PDB file of C-alpha atoms in Angstrom:
ATOM      1  CA  UNK D   1      14.328   4.541 -28.708  1.00  0.00           C
ATOM      2  CA  UNK D   2      18.128   4.339 -28.582  1.00  0.00           C
ATOM      3  CA  UNK D   3      18.374   6.133 -31.923  1.00  0.00           C
ATOM      4  CA  UNK D   4      15.938   8.802 -30.737  1.00  0.00           C
ATOM      5  CA  UNK D   5      17.971   9.325 -27.545  1.00  0.00           C
ATOM      6  CA  UNK D   6      21.178   9.664 -29.583  1.00  0.00           C
ATOM      7  CA  UNK D   7      19.467  12.163 -31.896  1.00  0.00           C
ATOM      8  CA  UNK D   8      18.329  14.240 -28.895  1.00  0.00           C
ATOM      9  CA  UNK D   9      21.832  14.225 -27.373  1.00  0.00           C
ATOM     10  CA  UNK D  10      23.310  15.186 -30.732  1.00  0.00           C
ATOM     11  CA  UNK D  11      20.807  17.996 -31.209  1.00  0.00           C
ATOM     12  CA  UNK D  12      21.534  19.347 -27.732  1.00  0.00           C
ATOM     13  CA  UNK D  13      25.288  19.110 -28.284  1.00  0.00           C
ATOM     14  CA  UNK D  14      24.978  20.816 -31.656  1.00  0.00           C
ATOM     15  CA  UNK D  15      22.848  23.604 -30.162  1.00  0.00           C
ATOM     16  CA  UNK D  16      25.346  24.117 -27.354  1.00  0.00           C
ATOM     17  CA  UNK D  17      28.251  24.339 -29.793  1.00  0.00           C
ATOM     18  CA  UNK D  18      26.377  26.859 -31.920  1.00  0.00           C
ATOM     19  CA  UNK D  19      25.564  28.929 -28.819  1.00  0.00           C
ATOM     20  CA  UNK D  20      29.204  28.997 -27.789  1.00  0.00           C
ATOM     21  CA  UNK D  21      30.024  30.643 -31.084  1.00  0.00           C
ATOM     22  CA  UNK D  22      27.814  33.592 -30.063  1.00  0.00           C
ATOM     23  CA  UNK D  23      29.184  33.797 -26.513  1.00  0.00           C
ATOM     24  CA  UNK D  24      31.295  36.934 -27.186  1.00  0.00           C
ATOM     25  CA  UNK D  25      28.231  38.638 -28.662  1.00  0.00           C
ATOM     26  CA  UNK D  26      26.153  37.756 -25.589  1.00  0.00           C
ATOM     27  CA  UNK D  27      28.896  39.157 -23.368  1.00  0.00           C
ATOM     28  CA  UNK D  28      28.976  42.416 -25.357  1.00  0.00           C
ATOM     29  CA  UNK D  29      25.182  42.785 -25.099  1.00  0.00           C
ATOM     30  CA  UNK D  30      25.370  42.175 -21.348  1.00  0.00           C
ATOM     31  CA  UNK D  31      28.118  44.776 -20.847  1.00  0.00           C
ATOM     32  CA  UNK D  32      26.304  47.371 -22.989  1.00  0.00           C
ATOM     33  CA  UNK D  33      23.017  46.794 -21.145  1.00  0.00           C
ATOM     34  CA  UNK D  34      24.753  47.150 -17.786  1.00  0.00           C
ATOM     35  CA  UNK D  35      26.480  50.367 -18.908  1.00  0.00           C
ATOM     36  CA  UNK D  36      23.180  51.850 -20.148  1.00  0.00           C
ATOM     37  CA  UNK D  37      21.528  51.001 -16.825  1.00  0.00           C
ATOM     38  CA  UNK D  38      24.341  52.725 -14.893  1.00  0.00           C
ATOM     39  CA  UNK D  39      24.100  55.864 -17.045  1.00  0.00           C
ATOM     40  CA  UNK D  40      20.313  55.946 -16.653  1.00  0.00           C
ATOM     41  CA  UNK D  41      20.470  55.604 -12.861  1.00  0.00           C
ATOM     42  CA  UNK D  42      23.207  58.243 -12.610  1.00  0.00           C
ATOM     43  CA  UNK D  43      21.508  60.907 -14.722  1.00  0.00           C
ATOM     44  CA  UNK D  44      17.850  60.158 -14.013  1.00  0.00           C
ATOM     45  CA  UNK D  45      16.211  62.980 -12.087  1.00  0.00           C
ATOM     46  CA  UNK D  46      14.887  61.549  -8.801  1.00  0.00           C
ATOM     47  CA  UNK D  47      11.137  61.771  -8.232  1.00  0.00           C
ATOM     48  CA  UNK D  48       9.599  61.927  -4.793  1.00  0.00           C
ATOM     49  CA  UNK D  49       6.048  61.577  -3.560  1.00  0.00           C
ATOM     50  CA  UNK D  50       4.502  61.619  -0.114  1.00  0.00           C
ATOM     51  CA  UNK D  51       1.088  61.139   1.434  1.00  0.00           C
ATOM     52  CA  UNK D  52      -0.611  62.058   4.712  1.00  0.00           C
ATOM     53  CA  UNK D  53      -3.927  61.306   6.378  1.00  0.00           C
ATOM     54  CA  UNK D  54      -6.097  64.058   7.848  1.00  0.00           C
ATOM     55  CA  UNK D  55      -8.820  63.549  10.419  1.00  0.00           C
ATOM     56  CA  UNK D  56     -11.756  65.864   9.751  1.00  0.00           C
ATOM     57  CA  UNK D  57     -13.437  66.553  13.118  1.00  0.00           C
ATOM     58  CA  UNK D  58     -16.640  68.306  13.974  1.00  0.00           C
ATOM     59  CA  UNK D  59     -15.548  71.748  15.138  1.00  0.00           C
ATOM     60  CA  UNK D  60     -18.878  72.274  16.911  1.00  0.00           C
ATOM     61  CA  UNK D  61     -18.291  69.504  19.418  1.00  0.00           C
ATOM     62  CA  UNK D  62     -15.693  68.782  22.077  1.00  0.00           C
ATOM     63  CA  UNK D  63     -13.302  65.872  22.121  1.00  0.00           C
ATOM     64  CA  UNK D  64     -15.045  63.727  24.801  1.00  0.00           C
ATOM     65  CA  UNK D  65     -16.944  60.451  24.347  1.00  0.00           C
ATOM     66  CA  UNK D  66     -20.354  62.101  24.269  1.00  0.00           C
ATOM     67  CA  UNK D  67     -19.155  64.351  21.434  1.00  0.00           C
ATOM     68  CA  UNK D  68     -17.987  61.325  19.442  1.00  0.00           C
ATOM     69  CA  UNK D  69     -21.356  59.618  19.976  1.00  0.00           C
ATOM     70  CA  UNK D  70     -23.112  62.810  18.931  1.00  0.00           C
ATOM     71  CA  UNK D  71     -21.021  62.944  15.754  1.00  0.00           C
ATOM     72  CA  UNK D  72     -21.998  59.381  14.896  1.00  0.00           C
ATOM     73  CA  UNK D  73     -25.713  59.659  15.642  1.00  0.00           C
ATOM     74  CA  UNK D  74     -26.418  63.369  15.309  1.00  0.00           C
ATOM     75  CA  UNK D  75     -27.568  65.177  12.182  1.00  0.00           C
ATOM     76  CA  UNK D  76     -24.268  67.041  11.643  1.00  0.00           C
ATOM     77  CA  UNK D  77     -21.807  65.510   9.213  1.00  0.00           C
ATOM     78  CA  UNK D  78     -18.718  67.291   7.901  1.00  0.00           C
ATOM     79  CA  UNK D  79     -18.835  68.058   4.179  1.00  0.00           C
ATOM     80  CA  UNK D  80     -15.770  66.266   2.819  1.00  0.00           C
ATOM     81  CA  UNK D  81     -15.946  68.089  -0.496  1.00  0.00           C
ATOM     82  CA  UNK D  82     -15.728  71.429   1.304  1.00  0.00           C
ATOM     83  CA  UNK D  83     -12.891  70.195   3.505  1.00  0.00           C
ATOM     84  CA  UNK D  84     -10.939  68.975   0.465  1.00  0.00           C
ATOM     85  CA  UNK D  85     -11.347  72.377  -1.185  1.00  0.00           C
ATOM     86  CA  UNK D  86     -10.110  74.081   1.990  1.00  0.00           C
ATOM     87  CA  UNK D  87      -6.973  71.892   1.991  1.00  0.00           C
ATOM     88  CA  UNK D  88      -6.249  72.898  -1.614  1.00  0.00           C
ATOM     89  CA  UNK D  89      -7.280  76.542  -1.209  1.00  0.00           C
ATOM     90  CA  UNK D  90      -4.982  79.296  -2.470  1.00  0.00           C
ATOM     91  CA  UNK D  91      -4.972  81.058   0.891  1.00  0.00           C
ATOM     92  CA  UNK D  92      -3.858  77.972   2.804  1.00  0.00           C
ATOM     93  CA  UNK D  93      -1.192  77.144   0.216  1.00  0.00           C
ATOM     94  CA  UNK D  94       0.194  80.683   0.424  1.00  0.00           C
ATOM     95  CA  UNK D  95       0.517  80.297   4.201  1.00  0.00           C
ATOM     96  CA  UNK D  96       2.441  77.055   3.644  1.00  0.00           C
ATOM     97  CA  UNK D  97       4.772  78.740   1.136  1.00  0.00           C
ATOM     98  CA  UNK D  98       5.555  81.630   3.478  1.00  0.00           C
ATOM     99  CA  UNK D  99       5.985  79.478   6.574  1.00  0.00           C
ATOM    100  CA  UNK D 100       8.253  76.912   4.890  1.00  0.00           C
ATOM    101  CA  UNK D 101      10.080  79.545   2.785  1.00  0.00           C
ATOM    102  CA  UNK D 102       9.305  77.782  -0.488  1.00  0.00           C
ATOM    103  CA  UNK D 103       9.596  80.866  -2.690  1.00  0.00           C
ATOM    104  CA  UNK D 104      13.183  80.075  -3.638  1.00  0.00           C
ATOM    105  CA  UNK D 105      14.052  76.965  -5.611  1.00  0.00           C
ATOM    106  CA  UNK D 106      17.652  75.776  -6.036  1.00  0.00           C
ATOM    107  CA  UNK D 107      19.205  73.872  -8.945  1.00  0.00           C
ATOM    108  CA  UNK D 108      22.498  72.186  -9.720  1.00  0.00           C
ATOM    109  CA  UNK D 109      23.093  72.489 -13.471  1.00  0.00           C
ATOM    110  CA  UNK D 110      25.613  70.017 -14.878  1.00  0.00           C
ATOM    111  CA  UNK D 111      26.810  69.263 -18.372  1.00  0.00           C
ATOM    112  CA  UNK D 112      24.123  66.627 -18.935  1.00  0.00           C
ATOM    113  CA  UNK D 113      21.374  67.019 -16.378  1.00  0.00           C
ATOM    114  CA  UNK D 114      19.821  69.509 -13.980  1.00  0.00           C
ATOM    115  CA  UNK D 115      18.847  68.558 -10.436  1.00  0.00           C
ATOM    116  CA  UNK D 116      16.673  70.416  -7.985  1.00  0.00           C
ATOM    117  CA  UNK D 117      18.358  70.653  -4.602  1.00  0.00           C
ATOM    118  CA  UNK D 118      16.136  69.852  -1.622  1.00  0.00           C
ATOM    119  CA  UNK D 119      17.351  70.792   1.823  1.00  0.00           C
ATOM    120  CA  UNK D 120      15.587  72.505   4.704  1.00  0.00           C
ATOM    121  CA  UNK D 121      18.841  73.571   6.348  1.00  0.00           C
ATOM    122  CA  UNK D 122      19.241  77.362   5.931  1.00  0.00           C
ATOM    123  CA  UNK D 123      23.029  76.967   5.892  1.00  0.00           C
ATOM    124  CA  UNK D 124      22.883  75.070   2.600  1.00  0.00           C
ATOM    125  CA  UNK D 125      20.789  77.698   0.801  1.00  0.00           C
ATOM    126  CA  UNK D 126      23.594  79.242  -1.211  1.00  0.00           C
ATOM    127  CA  UNK D 127      21.582  82.347  -2.119  1.00  0.00           C
ATOM    128  CA  UNK D 128      19.178  84.176   0.189  1.00  0.00           C
ATOM    129  CA  UNK D 129      16.879  86.797  -1.305  1.00  0.00           C
ATOM    130  CA  UNK D 130      15.513  89.848   0.507  1.00  0.00           C
ATOM    131  CA  UNK D 131      14.112  93.287  -0.229  1.00  0.00           C
ATOM    132  CA  UNK D 132      11.994  92.095  -3.168  1.00  0.00           C
ATOM    133  CA  UNK D 133      10.653  95.238  -4.856  1.00  0.00           C
ATOM    134  CA  UNK D 134       8.016  93.600  -7.060  1.00  0.00           C
ATOM    135  CA  UNK D 135       6.569  90.452  -5.453  1.00  0.00           C
ATOM    136  CA  UNK D 136       4.795  89.546  -8.685  1.00  0.00           C
ATOM    137  CA  UNK D 137       8.024  88.971 -10.621  1.00  0.00           C
ATOM    138  CA  UNK D 138      10.559  86.166 -10.699  1.00  0.00           C
ATOM    139  CA  UNK D 139      14.261  86.714  -9.946  1.00  0.00           C
ATOM    140  CA  UNK D 140      17.275  84.511 -10.561  1.00  0.00           C
ATOM    141  CA  UNK D 141      20.907  84.346  -9.472  1.00  0.00           C
ATOM    142  CA  UNK D 142      23.340  81.829 -10.989  1.00  0.00           C
ATOM    143  CA  UNK D 143      26.726  81.084  -9.445  1.00  0.00           C
ATOM    144  CA  UNK D 144      29.910  79.208 -10.199  1.00  0.00           C
ATOM    145  CA  UNK D 145      32.351  78.226  -7.458  1.00  0.00           C
ATOM    146  CA  UNK D 146      35.980  77.690  -8.447  1.00  0.00           C
ATOM    147  CA  UNK D 147      38.378  75.253  -6.785  1.00  0.00           C
ATOM    148  CA  UNK D 148      40.152  78.086  -4.969  1.00  0.00           C
ATOM    149  CA  UNK D 149      36.852  79.211  -3.405  1.00  0.00           C
ATOM    150  CA  UNK D 150      36.264  82.162  -5.729  1.00  0.00           C
ATOM    151  CA  UNK D 151      32.579  82.809  -6.435  1.00  0.00           C
ATOM    152  CA  UNK D 152      31.262  84.251  -9.680  1.00  0.00           C
ATOM    153  CA  UNK D 153      27.796  85.464 -10.618  1.00  0.00           C
ATOM    154  CA  UNK D 154      26.927  84.097 -14.058  1.00  0.00           C
ATOM    155  CA  UNK D 155      24.877  86.225 -16.439  1.00  0.00           C
ATOM    156  CA  UNK D 156      24.860  84.671 -19.879  1.00  0.00           C
ATOM    157  CA  UNK D 157      28.473  84.492 -21.037  1.00  0.00           C
ATOM    158  CA  UNK D 158      29.630  86.971 -18.405  1.00  0.00           C
ATOM    159  CA  UNK D 159      31.026  85.955 -15.024  1.00  0.00           C
ATOM    160  CA  UNK D 160      31.466  88.624 -12.355  1.00  0.00           C
ATOM    161  CA  UNK D 161      33.324  87.853  -9.162  1.00  0.00           C
ATOM    162  CA  UNK D 162      31.291  88.396  -6.005  1.00  0.00           C
ATOM    163  CA  UNK D 163      31.829  88.222  -2.254  1.00  0.00           C
ATOM    164  CA  UNK D 164      30.595  85.556   0.114  1.00  0.00           C
ATOM    165  CA  UNK D 165      28.346  86.357   3.110  1.00  0.00           C
ATOM    166  CA  UNK D 166      27.877  89.967   2.038  1.00  0.00           C
ATOM    167  CA  UNK D 167      24.630  91.758   1.217  1.00  0.00           C
ATOM    168  CA  UNK D 168      24.429  92.622  -2.479  1.00  0.00           C
ATOM    169  CA  UNK D 169      21.957  95.355  -3.429  1.00  0.00           C
ATOM    170  CA  UNK D 170      20.342  95.605  -6.856  1.00  0.00           C
ATOM    171  CA  UNK D 171      17.558  97.897  -8.105  1.00  0.00           C
ATOM    172  CA  UNK D 172      15.010  95.056  -7.961  1.00  0.00           C
ATOM    173  CA  UNK D 173      16.094  92.938  -4.979  1.00  0.00           C
ATOM    174  CA  UNK D 174      18.855  92.168  -2.505  1.00  0.00           C
ATOM    175  CA  UNK D 175      20.644  88.883  -1.953  1.00  0.00           C
ATOM    176  CA  UNK D 176      23.392  87.261   0.067  1.00  0.00           C
ATOM    177  CA  UNK D 177      25.680  84.531  -1.253  1.00  0.00           C
ATOM    178  CA  UNK D 178      25.810  81.962   1.531  1.00  0.00           C
ATOM    179  CA  UNK D 179      28.393  79.286   0.720  1.00  0.00           C
ATOM    180  CA  UNK D 180      29.757  77.673   3.874  1.00  0.00           C
ATOM    181  CA  UNK D 181      32.118  75.172   2.243  1.00  0.00           C
ATOM    182  CA  UNK D 182      33.220  75.852  -1.361  1.00  0.00           C
ATOM    183  CA  UNK D 183      34.625  72.320  -1.581  1.00  0.00           C
ATOM    184  CA  UNK D 184      31.049  70.995  -1.654  1.00  0.00           C
ATOM    185  CA  UNK D 185      30.462  72.684  -5.035  1.00  0.00           C
ATOM    186  CA  UNK D 186      31.580  71.272  -8.366  1.00  0.00           C
ATOM    187  CA  UNK D 187      33.546  73.905 -10.346  1.00  0.00           C
ATOM    188  CA  UNK D 188      32.136  72.479 -13.591  1.00  0.00           C
ATOM    189  CA  UNK D 189      28.544  73.045 -12.468  1.00  0.00           C
ATOM    190  CA  UNK D 190      26.386  76.150 -12.351  1.00  0.00           C
ATOM    191  CA  UNK D 191      24.229  76.651  -9.275  1.00  0.00           C
ATOM    192  CA  UNK D 192      20.995  78.530  -9.758  1.00  0.00           C
ATOM    193  CA  UNK D 193      18.601  80.097  -7.237  1.00  0.00           C
ATOM    194  CA  UNK D 194      15.227  81.401  -8.412  1.00  0.00           C
ATOM    195  CA  UNK D 195      12.815  83.426  -6.293  1.00  0.00           C
ATOM    196  CA  UNK D 196       9.194  82.939  -7.361  1.00  0.00           C
ATOM    197  CA  UNK D 197       6.031  84.870  -6.420  1.00  0.00           C
ATOM    198  CA  UNK D 198       4.097  83.398  -3.505  1.00  0.00           C
ATOM    199  CA  UNK D 199       0.844  83.139  -5.466  1.00  0.00           C
ATOM    200  CA  UNK D 200       2.571  81.242  -8.285  1.00  0.00           C
ATOM    201  CA  UNK D 201       4.209  78.734  -5.928  1.00  0.00           C
ATOM    202  CA  UNK D 202       0.976  78.263  -4.006  1.00  0.00           C
ATOM    203  CA  UNK D 203      -0.916  77.589  -7.225  1.00  0.00           C
ATOM    204  CA  UNK D 204       1.621  74.957  -8.222  1.00  0.00           C
ATOM    205  CA  UNK D 205       1.341  73.258  -4.835  1.00  0.00           C
ATOM    206  CA  UNK D 206      -2.434  73.209  -5.014  1.00  0.00           C
ATOM    207  CA  UNK D 207      -2.364  71.737  -8.526  1.00  0.00           C
ATOM    208  CA  UNK D 208       0.039  68.983  -7.458  1.00  0.00           C
ATOM    209  CA  UNK D 209      -2.117  67.916  -4.487  1.00  0.00           C
ATOM    210  CA  UNK D 210      -4.417  64.948  -4.866  1.00  0.00           C
ATOM    211  CA  UNK D 211      -7.026  64.934  -2.107  1.00  0.00           C
ATOM    212  CA  UNK D 212      -9.463  62.058  -1.736  1.00  0.00           C
ATOM    213  CA  UNK D 213     -11.754  60.888   1.096  1.00  0.00           C
TER     214      UNK D 213
END
């Protein structure tokens, strides 16, 4: 037993000494793994999801106790399949797009990644479209904001200086550059605003909805 205990202690000591020889390699692997995790978190495009609950009520009855009892015991039952189709209907989605002004989508385009900018504040919408001639087409404006506050419209390799808070008229649409604080914009980034047809946006919303009873 004493010899076996000595052998175990020796084996453990030998294993520890061998492990210490690889300690710098372990440290390098740890640093590299940590760096990769930081890069992934920094450049990963954030994903968001949300859910709501809807109460489907009998439109033929009132909201009193007798109406509730009638709903439970009466012959009328709401058709959930029909209600789910109504929620995802093109007409309803188009109303949502117009009410929430979802036609225009905004992007921040960096050297490595592109992020969609979500903000309901009208003051942060750096391009505002109007006077759309053909509502079935898609229109895009890309901007760069320099450190001195100068604003340029980017079209391929060309950059044309433009004015802030002034209506710009084109043959197909009008737009206003609405940049409140140029310091909030990275001069190395390109900022893109794309106006999309209502029907197209509504179709995308309907396809992304998952409705279940």
